[in-house]
Amino acid sequence: GMMIPIDRTIVSRTTCSDILRMYKKFRPMFDEVFFVITNSGKDPENRFSDELCEYSNVLCLEQEELVYTNKEQMAAVARNVITKFRSNFDFFFGDNPELFDETKQSNAISRLEAMSEVAMRILDKSFDYVDGKYGVHGGVGSPGAVEIIATAPTIASPKGTFDKLGKSFHIFQASPPGTASVVVTNWLMGLFE
């Protein structure tokens, strides 16, 4: 994929488990750097350390929380994640209703719906085929029903600045190699588009 400067993005995916090093490296570029970690199962190879979840700028999710099989469940997953996101990161975003209003939540759900539609359209393609916008692989099906392995390019969006807050931020969607959640990445992108 194309390399995009990190200060021109809101959300990036990473498999780096040394988030302290990443924080020190990227924090000078933003007012805050957040990590949304997705862990899978009990195998230590598919999990980041539980101690990381104790940091105020880290939100840990389990892959099982991201599974859905229909639109109603997808909306419930999106609402659950936004509730956790707001609760975990309120020290930065505060209780600012317009930041996470119904329109932004609807945008996040719409992006998940579009991602699922693309995943279904590319079912006949090989797994090596990857949709550039949503990061879904061919031959897999609905990302929520069977969490798919995602590629690790940065997904670009305008720099993460809320004018009303006057603060800049960046979010890393972090997961062990081979377990990246395109559901979380696309949810975050929809929320901040």
Tab-separated table of C-alpha atoms in Angstrom:
chain	number	residue	atom	x	y	z
A	1	GLY	CA	0.000	0.000	0.000
A	2	MET	CA	0.823	3.637	-0.232
A	3	MET	CA	2.714	5.253	2.658
A	4	ILE	CA	0.762	8.098	4.259
A	5	PRO	CA	2.312	10.430	6.850
A	6	ILE	CA	0.877	9.614	10.256
A	7	ASP	CA	0.112	13.239	11.025
A	8	ARG	CA	-2.383	13.197	8.131
A	9	THR	CA	-4.399	10.316	9.561
A	10	ILE	CA	-6.729	9.542	12.416
A	11	VAL	CA	-6.551	5.752	12.481
A	12	SER	CA	-3.685	3.343	11.774
A	13	ARG	CA	-3.420	-0.396	12.324
A	14	THR	CA	-0.388	-1.936	13.941
A	15	THR	CA	0.821	-5.314	15.161
A	16	CYS	CA	3.487	-3.750	17.384
A	17	SER	CA	2.892	-4.783	21.001
A	18	ASP	CA	5.383	-2.233	22.382
A	19	ILE	CA	2.828	0.501	22.692
A	20	LEU	CA	4.927	2.386	25.244
A	21	ARG	CA	7.642	2.829	22.638
A	22	MET	CA	5.045	3.818	20.060
A	23	TYR	CA	3.490	6.283	22.478
A	24	LYS	CA	6.838	7.945	23.151
A	25	LYS	CA	7.577	8.112	19.431
A	26	PHE	CA	4.239	9.520	18.259
A	27	ARG	CA	2.946	11.491	21.263
A	28	PRO	CA	5.032	14.604	20.419
A	29	MET	CA	3.080	14.896	17.150
A	30	PHE	CA	-0.365	14.970	18.817
A	31	ASP	CA	-2.098	16.133	21.973
A	32	GLU	CA	-2.853	12.463	22.673
A	33	VAL	CA	-2.293	9.028	21.172
A	34	PHE	CA	-4.824	6.254	21.794
A	35	PHE	CA	-4.650	2.507	21.335
A	36	VAL	CA	-7.668	0.289	20.684
A	37	ILE	CA	-6.403	-3.256	21.197
A	38	THR	CA	-8.254	-6.304	19.919
A	39	ASN	CA	-7.355	-9.592	21.561
A	40	SER	CA	-8.483	-13.017	20.403
A	41	GLY	CA	-8.998	-16.164	22.482
A	42	LYS	CA	-6.697	-17.440	25.230
A	43	ASP	CA	-3.567	-18.190	23.165
A	44	PRO	CA	-0.835	-15.694	24.225
A	45	GLU	CA	0.196	-15.424	20.552
A	46	ASN	CA	-3.197	-13.825	19.819
A	47	ARG	CA	-3.225	-11.426	22.754
A	48	PHE	CA	-1.405	-8.353	23.961
A	49	SER	CA	-0.482	-8.151	27.639
A	50	ASP	CA	-3.431	-7.509	29.964
A	51	GLU	CA	-1.320	-4.894	31.766
A	52	LEU	CA	-1.565	-2.645	28.697
A	53	CYS	CA	-5.319	-2.433	29.227
A	54	GLU	CA	-4.762	-0.546	32.477
A	55	TYR	CA	-3.448	2.590	30.736
A	56	SER	CA	-5.974	5.421	30.400
A	57	ASN	CA	-5.247	5.826	26.679
A	58	VAL	CA	-5.793	2.115	25.908
A	59	LEU	CA	-9.091	0.376	25.237
A	60	CYS	CA	-9.002	-3.410	25.044
A	61	LEU	CA	-11.683	-5.351	23.196
A	62	GLU	CA	-12.145	-9.065	22.694
A	63	GLN	CA	-12.768	-10.357	19.168
A	64	GLU	CA	-15.896	-12.098	20.476
A	65	GLU	CA	-17.411	-8.650	21.210
A	66	LEU	CA	-17.137	-7.770	17.515
A	67	VAL	CA	-19.061	-10.674	16.015
A	68	TYR	CA	-22.410	-10.045	14.349
A	69	THR	CA	-24.559	-11.924	11.864
A	70	ASN	CA	-27.151	-9.302	10.911
A	71	LYS	CA	-27.672	-5.518	10.807
A	72	GLU	CA	-29.331	-5.355	14.219
A	73	GLN	CA	-26.403	-7.147	15.851
A	74	MET	CA	-23.974	-4.941	13.903
A	75	ALA	CA	-25.674	-1.818	15.293
A	76	ALA	CA	-25.531	-3.312	18.805
A	77	VAL	CA	-21.793	-4.048	18.391
A	78	ALA	CA	-21.213	-0.460	17.199
A	79	ARG	CA	-23.159	0.997	20.150
A	80	ASN	CA	-21.294	-1.232	22.617
A	81	VAL	CA	-17.908	-0.176	21.241
A	82	ILE	CA	-18.813	3.536	21.261
A	83	THR	CA	-19.965	3.259	24.879
A	84	LYS	CA	-16.647	1.691	25.865
A	85	PHE	CA	-14.682	4.198	23.751
A	86	ARG	CA	-16.419	7.209	25.311
A	87	SER	CA	-16.117	5.827	28.833
A	88	ASN	CA	-12.447	4.912	28.474
A	89	PHE	CA	-11.302	8.117	26.769
A	90	ASP	CA	-13.543	10.696	28.439
A	91	PHE	CA	-10.459	12.266	30.060
A	92	PHE	CA	-9.575	13.597	26.590
A	93	PHE	CA	-12.871	13.941	24.729
A	94	GLY	CA	-14.935	14.914	27.762
A	95	ASP	CA	-18.695	14.892	27.831
A	96	ASN	CA	-19.026	16.607	24.471
A	97	PRO	CA	-22.244	15.260	22.888
A	98	GLU	CA	-21.578	16.481	19.334
A	99	LEU	CA	-18.354	14.479	19.141
A	100	PHE	CA	-20.231	11.185	19.349
A	101	ASP	CA	-23.731	12.197	18.307
A	102	GLU	CA	-26.237	10.101	16.386
A	103	THR	CA	-24.822	11.280	13.045
A	104	LYS	CA	-21.328	10.060	13.893
A	105	GLN	CA	-22.692	6.775	15.215
A	106	SER	CA	-24.759	6.399	12.060
A	107	ASN	CA	-21.638	7.087	9.958
A	108	ALA	CA	-19.793	4.310	11.798
A	109	ILE	CA	-22.640	1.841	11.216
A	110	SER	CA	-22.918	2.888	7.550
A	111	ARG	CA	-19.224	2.227	7.051
A	112	LEU	CA	-19.585	-1.236	8.628
A	113	GLU	CA	-22.553	-1.951	6.339
A	114	ALA	CA	-20.559	-0.844	3.275
A	115	MET	CA	-17.585	-2.947	4.397
A	116	SER	CA	-19.825	-6.010	4.764
A	117	GLU	CA	-21.308	-5.419	1.309
A	118	VAL	CA	-17.815	-5.236	-0.226
A	119	ALA	CA	-16.797	-8.412	1.625
A	120	MET	CA	-19.772	-10.247	0.150
A	121	ARG	CA	-19.067	-8.889	-3.368
A	122	ILE	CA	-15.485	-10.176	-3.328
A	123	LEU	CA	-16.322	-13.666	-2.087
A	124	ASP	CA	-15.331	-15.114	-5.452
A	125	LYS	CA	-11.885	-13.506	-5.367
A	126	SER	CA	-8.805	-15.153	-3.853
A	127	PHE	CA	-7.782	-14.402	-0.268
A	128	ASP	CA	-4.816	-12.456	-1.684
A	129	TYR	CA	-7.217	-9.842	-3.044
A	130	VAL	CA	-7.638	-6.971	-0.554
A	131	ASP	CA	-10.110	-4.118	-0.887
A	132	GLY	CA	-8.104	-0.898	-0.540
A	133	LYS	CA	-10.768	1.152	1.230
A	134	TYR	CA	-12.035	-1.347	3.806
A	135	GLY	CA	-9.085	-3.747	4.145
A	136	VAL	CA	-11.216	-6.865	3.645
A	137	HIS	CA	-9.876	-9.952	1.880
A	138	GLY	CA	-11.514	-11.877	-0.936
A	139	GLY	CA	-13.111	-15.257	-0.337
A	140	VAL	CA	-13.971	-14.612	3.319
A	141	GLY	CA	-17.529	-13.260	3.536
A	142	SER	CA	-19.021	-10.999	6.173
A	143	PRO	CA	-16.273	-9.607	8.439
A	144	GLY	CA	-18.528	-9.589	11.487
A	145	ALA	CA	-19.697	-13.154	11.091
A	146	VAL	CA	-16.193	-14.541	10.667
A	147	GLU	CA	-13.596	-12.054	11.834
A	148	ILE	CA	-11.177	-11.769	8.973
A	149	ILE	CA	-7.449	-11.369	8.825
A	150	ALA	CA	-6.711	-7.836	7.719
A	151	THR	CA	-3.749	-6.257	6.036
A	152	ALA	CA	-1.846	-3.593	7.919
A	153	PRO	CA	-1.789	-0.466	5.745
A	154	THR	CA	-2.651	2.868	7.289
A	155	ILE	CA	-6.183	3.949	6.540
A	156	ALA	CA	-6.075	7.689	5.931
A	157	SER	CA	-8.547	10.303	6.973
A	158	PRO	CA	-8.131	14.018	7.709
A	159	LYS	CA	-5.839	14.679	10.673
A	160	GLY	CA	-7.581	13.837	13.934
A	161	THR	CA	-8.402	17.314	15.172
A	162	PHE	CA	-11.645	18.422	16.709
A	163	ASP	CA	-11.901	22.170	16.152
A	164	LYS	CA	-14.276	22.570	19.089
A	165	LEU	CA	-11.717	20.930	21.369
A	166	GLY	CA	-8.659	22.447	19.733
A	167	LYS	CA	-6.876	19.123	20.311
A	168	SER	CA	-5.231	16.674	17.938
A	169	PHE	CA	-5.111	12.904	18.371
A	170	HIS	CA	-4.223	9.649	16.668
A	171	ILE	CA	-5.683	6.180	17.243
A	172	PHE	CA	-3.749	2.973	16.680
A	173	GLN	CA	-5.913	-0.102	16.245
A	174	ALA	CA	-3.459	-2.642	17.641
A	175	SER	CA	-3.632	-6.412	17.479
A	176	PRO	CA	-1.272	-9.374	17.341
A	177	PRO	CA	-0.139	-10.414	13.840
A	178	GLY	CA	-2.878	-12.120	11.848
A	179	THR	CA	-5.701	-11.000	14.149
A	180	ALA	CA	-6.395	-7.400	13.075
A	181	SER	CA	-10.046	-6.405	13.280
A	182	VAL	CA	-11.350	-4.634	10.200
A	183	VAL	CA	-14.600	-4.218	12.139
A	184	VAL	CA	-12.884	-1.953	14.694
A	185	THR	CA	-10.785	-0.123	12.106
A	186	ASN	CA	-13.781	0.607	9.904
A	187	TRP	CA	-15.935	1.546	12.890
A	188	LEU	CA	-13.300	4.070	13.973
A	189	MET	CA	-12.960	5.439	10.447
A	190	GLY	CA	-16.733	5.824	10.149
A	191	LEU	CA	-16.920	7.567	13.497
A	192	PHE	CA	-14.294	10.144	12.548
A	193	GLU	CA	-15.064	10.628	8.827
